[in-house]
Coordinates of C-alpha atoms in Angstrom, one line a residue:
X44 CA 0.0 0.0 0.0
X45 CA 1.1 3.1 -1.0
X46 CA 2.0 5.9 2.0
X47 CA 2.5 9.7 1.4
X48 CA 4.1 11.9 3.8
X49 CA 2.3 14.7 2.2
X50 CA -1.3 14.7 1.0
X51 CA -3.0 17.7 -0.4
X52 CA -6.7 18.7 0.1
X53 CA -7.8 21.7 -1.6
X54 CA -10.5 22.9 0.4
X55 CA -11.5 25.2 -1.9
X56 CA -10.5 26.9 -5.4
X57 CA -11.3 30.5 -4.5
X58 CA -9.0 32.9 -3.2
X59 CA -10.0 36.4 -2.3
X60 CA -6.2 38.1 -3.9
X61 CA -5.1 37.6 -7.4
X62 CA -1.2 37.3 -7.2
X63 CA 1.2 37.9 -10.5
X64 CA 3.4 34.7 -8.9
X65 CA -0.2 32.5 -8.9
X66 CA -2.0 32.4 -12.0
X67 CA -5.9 32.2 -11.3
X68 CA -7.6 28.5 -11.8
X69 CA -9.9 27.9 -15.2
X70 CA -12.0 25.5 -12.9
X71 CA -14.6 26.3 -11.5
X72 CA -15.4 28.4 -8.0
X73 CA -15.8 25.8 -5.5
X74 CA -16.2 25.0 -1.4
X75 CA -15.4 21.4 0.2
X76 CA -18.6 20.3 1.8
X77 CA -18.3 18.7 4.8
X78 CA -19.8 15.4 3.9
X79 CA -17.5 15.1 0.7
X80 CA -14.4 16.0 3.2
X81 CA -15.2 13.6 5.5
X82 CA -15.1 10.5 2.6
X83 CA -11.7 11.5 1.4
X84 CA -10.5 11.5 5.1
X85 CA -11.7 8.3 5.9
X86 CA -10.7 7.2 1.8
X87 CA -7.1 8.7 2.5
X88 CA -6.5 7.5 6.1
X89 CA -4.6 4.1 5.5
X90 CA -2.0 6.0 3.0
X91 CA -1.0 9.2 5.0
X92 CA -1.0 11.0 8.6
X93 CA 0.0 14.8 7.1
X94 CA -2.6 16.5 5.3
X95 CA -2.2 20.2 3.5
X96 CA -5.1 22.4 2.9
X97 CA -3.9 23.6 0.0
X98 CA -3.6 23.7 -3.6
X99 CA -5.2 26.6 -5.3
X100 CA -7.2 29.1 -3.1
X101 CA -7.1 30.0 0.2
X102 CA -8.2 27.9 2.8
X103 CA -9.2 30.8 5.6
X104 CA -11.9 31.6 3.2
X105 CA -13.6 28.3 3.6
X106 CA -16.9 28.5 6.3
X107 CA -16.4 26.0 7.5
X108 CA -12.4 25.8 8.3
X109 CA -13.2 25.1 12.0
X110 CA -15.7 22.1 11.2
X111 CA -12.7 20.8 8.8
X112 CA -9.8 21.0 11.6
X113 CA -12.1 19.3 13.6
X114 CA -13.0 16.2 11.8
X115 CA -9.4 15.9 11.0
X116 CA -8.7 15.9 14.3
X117 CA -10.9 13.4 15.1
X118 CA -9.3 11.2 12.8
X119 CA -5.6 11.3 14.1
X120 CA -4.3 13.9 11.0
X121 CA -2.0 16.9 11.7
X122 CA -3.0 19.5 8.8
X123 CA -0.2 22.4 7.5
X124 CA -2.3 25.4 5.9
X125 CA -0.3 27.9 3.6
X126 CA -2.8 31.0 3.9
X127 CA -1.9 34.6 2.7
X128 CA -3.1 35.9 6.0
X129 CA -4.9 38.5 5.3
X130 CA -7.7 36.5 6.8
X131 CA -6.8 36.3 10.1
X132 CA -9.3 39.2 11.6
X133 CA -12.1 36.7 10.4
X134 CA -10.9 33.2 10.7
X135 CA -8.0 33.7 13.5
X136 CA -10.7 33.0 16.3
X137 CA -11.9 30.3 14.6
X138 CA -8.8 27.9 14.3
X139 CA -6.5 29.5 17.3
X140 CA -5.6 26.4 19.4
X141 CA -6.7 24.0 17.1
X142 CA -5.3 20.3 17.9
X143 CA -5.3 19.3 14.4
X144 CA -3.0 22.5 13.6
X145 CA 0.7 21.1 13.2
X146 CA 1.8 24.2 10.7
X147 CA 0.7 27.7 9.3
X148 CA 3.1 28.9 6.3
X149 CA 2.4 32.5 5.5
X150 CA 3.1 33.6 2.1
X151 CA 4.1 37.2 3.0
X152 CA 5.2 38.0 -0.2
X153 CA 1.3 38.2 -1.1
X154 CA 1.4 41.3 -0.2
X155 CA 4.0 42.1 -3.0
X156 CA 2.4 40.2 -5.6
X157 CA -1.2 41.6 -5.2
X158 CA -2.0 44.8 -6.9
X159 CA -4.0 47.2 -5.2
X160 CA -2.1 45.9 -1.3
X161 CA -2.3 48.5 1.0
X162 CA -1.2 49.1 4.7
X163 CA 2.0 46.8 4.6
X164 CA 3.0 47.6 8.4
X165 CA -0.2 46.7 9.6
X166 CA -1.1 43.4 7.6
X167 CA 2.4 41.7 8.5
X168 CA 2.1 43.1 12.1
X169 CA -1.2 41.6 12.1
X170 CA -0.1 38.4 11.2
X171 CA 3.2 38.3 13.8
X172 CA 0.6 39.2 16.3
X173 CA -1.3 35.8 15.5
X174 CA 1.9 33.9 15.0
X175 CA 3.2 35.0 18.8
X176 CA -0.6 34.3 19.9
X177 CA -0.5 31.1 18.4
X178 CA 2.7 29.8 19.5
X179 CA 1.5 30.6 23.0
X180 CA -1.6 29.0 22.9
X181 CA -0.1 25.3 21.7
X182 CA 2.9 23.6 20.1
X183 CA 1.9 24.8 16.1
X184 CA 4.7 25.7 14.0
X185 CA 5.0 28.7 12.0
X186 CA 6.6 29.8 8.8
X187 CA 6.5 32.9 7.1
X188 CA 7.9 33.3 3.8
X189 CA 9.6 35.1 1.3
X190 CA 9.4 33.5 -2.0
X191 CA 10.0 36.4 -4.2
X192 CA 13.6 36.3 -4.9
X193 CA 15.2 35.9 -8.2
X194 CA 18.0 33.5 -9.1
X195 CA 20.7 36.1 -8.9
X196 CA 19.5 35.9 -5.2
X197 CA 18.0 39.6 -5.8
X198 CA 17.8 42.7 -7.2
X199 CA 17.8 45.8 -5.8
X200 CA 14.4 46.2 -5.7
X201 CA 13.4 43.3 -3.7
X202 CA 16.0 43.8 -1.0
X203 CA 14.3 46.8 -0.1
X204 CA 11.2 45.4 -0.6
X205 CA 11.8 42.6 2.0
X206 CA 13.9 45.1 3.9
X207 CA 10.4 46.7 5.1
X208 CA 9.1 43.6 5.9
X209 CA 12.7 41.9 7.6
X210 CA 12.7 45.2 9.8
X211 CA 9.1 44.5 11.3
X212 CA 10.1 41.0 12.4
X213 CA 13.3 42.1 13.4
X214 CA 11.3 44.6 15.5
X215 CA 8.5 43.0 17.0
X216 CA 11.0 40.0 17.8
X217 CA 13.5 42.2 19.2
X218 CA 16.5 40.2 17.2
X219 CA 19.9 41.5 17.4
X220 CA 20.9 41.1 13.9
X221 CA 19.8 42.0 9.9
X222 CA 18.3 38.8 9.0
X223 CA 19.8 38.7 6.1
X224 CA 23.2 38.1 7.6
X225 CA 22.0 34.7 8.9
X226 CA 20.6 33.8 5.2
X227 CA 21.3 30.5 3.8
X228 CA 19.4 29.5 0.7
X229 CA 17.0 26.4 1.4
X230 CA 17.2 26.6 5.1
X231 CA 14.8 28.5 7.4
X232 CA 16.1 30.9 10.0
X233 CA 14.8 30.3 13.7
X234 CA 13.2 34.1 14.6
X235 CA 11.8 32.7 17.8
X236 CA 10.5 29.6 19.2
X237 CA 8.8 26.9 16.3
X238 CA 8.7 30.4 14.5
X239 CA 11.0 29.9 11.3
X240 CA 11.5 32.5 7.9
X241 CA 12.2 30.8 4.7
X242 CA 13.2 32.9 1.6
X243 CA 13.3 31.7 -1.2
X244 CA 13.5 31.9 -5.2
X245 CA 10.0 33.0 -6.8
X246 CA 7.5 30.2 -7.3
X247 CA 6.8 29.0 -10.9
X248 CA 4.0 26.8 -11.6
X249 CA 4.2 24.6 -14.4
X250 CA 2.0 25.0 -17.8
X251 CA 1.5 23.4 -20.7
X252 CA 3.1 26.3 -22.3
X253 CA 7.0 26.0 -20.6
X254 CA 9.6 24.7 -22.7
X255 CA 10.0 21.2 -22.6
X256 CA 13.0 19.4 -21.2
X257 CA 15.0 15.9 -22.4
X258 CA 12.2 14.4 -20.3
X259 CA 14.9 12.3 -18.2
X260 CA 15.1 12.6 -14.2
X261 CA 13.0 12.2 -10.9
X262 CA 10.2 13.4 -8.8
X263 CA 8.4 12.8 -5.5
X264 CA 5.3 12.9 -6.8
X265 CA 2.9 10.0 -5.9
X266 CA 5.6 8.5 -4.3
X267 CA 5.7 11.1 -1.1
X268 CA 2.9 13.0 -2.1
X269 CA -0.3 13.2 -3.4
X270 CA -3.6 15.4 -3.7
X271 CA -7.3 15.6 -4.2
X272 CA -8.7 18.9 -5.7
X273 CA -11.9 20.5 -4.7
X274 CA -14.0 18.7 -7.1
X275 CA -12.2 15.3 -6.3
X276 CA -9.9 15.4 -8.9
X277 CA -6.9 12.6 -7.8
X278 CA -3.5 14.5 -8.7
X279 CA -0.1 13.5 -8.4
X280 CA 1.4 16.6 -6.6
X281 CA 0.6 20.0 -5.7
X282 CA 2.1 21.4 -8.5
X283 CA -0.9 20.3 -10.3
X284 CA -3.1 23.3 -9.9
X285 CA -5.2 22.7 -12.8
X286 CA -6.0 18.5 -12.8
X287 CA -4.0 18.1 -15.8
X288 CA -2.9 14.8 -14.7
X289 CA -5.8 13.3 -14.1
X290 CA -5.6 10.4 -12.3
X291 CA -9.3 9.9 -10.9
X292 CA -12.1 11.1 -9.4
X293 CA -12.6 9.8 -5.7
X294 CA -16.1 10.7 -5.7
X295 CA -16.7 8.1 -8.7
X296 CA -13.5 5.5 -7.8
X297 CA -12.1 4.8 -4.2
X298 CA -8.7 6.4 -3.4
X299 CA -6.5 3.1 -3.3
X300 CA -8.1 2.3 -6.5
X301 CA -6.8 5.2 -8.3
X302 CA -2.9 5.1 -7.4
X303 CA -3.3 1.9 -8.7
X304 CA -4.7 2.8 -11.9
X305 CA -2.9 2.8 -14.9
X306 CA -1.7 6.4 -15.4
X307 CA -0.4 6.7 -12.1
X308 CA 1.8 3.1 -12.4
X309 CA 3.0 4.7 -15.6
X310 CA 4.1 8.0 -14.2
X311 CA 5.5 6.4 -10.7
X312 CA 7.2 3.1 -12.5
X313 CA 8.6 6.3 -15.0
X314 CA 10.2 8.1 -11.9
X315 CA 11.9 5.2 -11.2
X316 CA 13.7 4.5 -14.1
X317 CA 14.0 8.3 -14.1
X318 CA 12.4 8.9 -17.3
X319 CA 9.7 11.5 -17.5
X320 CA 6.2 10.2 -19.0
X321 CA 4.0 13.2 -18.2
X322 CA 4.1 15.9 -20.5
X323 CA 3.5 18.5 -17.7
X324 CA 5.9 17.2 -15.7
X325 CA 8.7 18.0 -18.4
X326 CA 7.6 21.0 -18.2
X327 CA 8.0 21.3 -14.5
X328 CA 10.8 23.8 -13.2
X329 CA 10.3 22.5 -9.8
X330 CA 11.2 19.0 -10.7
X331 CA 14.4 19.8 -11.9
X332 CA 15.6 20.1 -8.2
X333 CA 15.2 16.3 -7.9
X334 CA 16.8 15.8 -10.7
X335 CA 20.2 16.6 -10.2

């Protein structure tokens, strides 16, 4: 039986920014209901433990978030959500001490890479506010990030860009040095108790329309991961923000089923003999990190 040590749940496809780092889903608007959650919990419990709430949209605009974190709970899952926070006036109250919470990533470079963004100070103070709160209140983890940097590290521009932002946790942490002196690319820096920054290079997702490479080389996906869009689309990773690779659809086919299926055998059995059989995965930046 296969086991992930990630498994995405998109909990819904909306998201209330529109980022130039994120383009916007052709699928349609759509909320997890409850019942529909609950069956891919119980569908996905023998294969993983770790559950995201993410793949397209943002999960703090779901309803029903609470009810979600809940029945995961109840189940024995630890969920991560990666949230923009700009939410957290509304649905802060709602998931603060949460048992099921293991990890919040917050994608502070949202504000950046929204148009229109206003009030910089206060949205990122609002969100170290809930990350100090939080930490108090149980053992979650929390990450904010900086994934706006280019591959020359950065330009001009987005040092003092993130400089604002870097002097507001340097602040409101009271840290004794410029973070960027402790920077290290593709490790996090400890700003205070299970309260970590990660910067990193700007996050490409891949299309149809990328160049495509000599299709030779290796991925994780359905081999540590896997994920379940809002409509109960089975994909292989959650770099799959538009179903392309359509593996299934757990409301018509059970879960073990599908990873079984013929599509995903040909794109896992392909991993392992490093050759690429997806044509969306040749076209997958990301992947090529693996592939060294």
């Amino acid at each position: 039986m296969k086991k992930f040590k990630k498994f995405y749940i998109e909990i819904t496809s909306v998201c209330n920014l529109s980022c130039t780092f994120c383009p916007p889903t052709k699928r349609q608007a759509n909320f997890i209901k409850i019942d529909a959650f609950t069956k891919i919990l119980d569908e996905i419990k023998p294969h993983t433990e770790h559950i995201y709430f993410h793949v397209k949209g943002e999960p703090m605009l779901h309803p029903k978030l609470d009810q979600l974190l809940d029945l995961s709970h109840e189940r024995g899952f630890k969920v991560n959500l990666t949230s923009n926070g700009t939410l957290l006036h509304k649905a802060g109250p709602k998931i603060m001490g949460k048992p099921a919470l293991r990890q919040i990533n917050f994608s502070l470079h949202s504000f950046d890479g929204h148009e229109g963004s206003t009030d910089k100070q206060g949205y990122i103070k609002s969100v170290l506010a809930f990350a100090k709160e939080a930490v108090a209140a149980s053992n979650i983890l929390i990450s904010f990030r900086l994934w706006n940097l280019t591959q020359d590290n950065a330009t001009n521009l987005e040092r003092n860009r993130n400089r604002e932002i870097l002097e507001i946790i340097e602040e409101e942490f009271r840290l004794d040095y410029k973070i960027e002196d402790k920077f290290v690319r593709g490790s996090g820096i400890k700003i205070a108790d299970r309260i970590y920054l990660n910067q990193e290079h700007e996050f490409v997702w891949p299309d149809y329309k990328e160049q495509e490479d000599e299709g030779k080389g290796f991925c994780h996906g359905l081999r540590n991961q896997a994920g379940i869009l809002v409509d109960g689309t089975v994909i292989p990773c959650c770099l799959d923000g538009e179903g392309a690779i359509n593996l299934g659809n757990i409301n018509r086919t059970p879960f073990s089923e599908i990873i079984e299926g013929e599509r995903a055998n040909k794109l896992y059995d392909g991993f392992s003999r490093r050759e690429v059989v997806e044509e969306l995965c040749r076209k997958c930046d990301y992947r090529k990190r693996f592939s060294m």
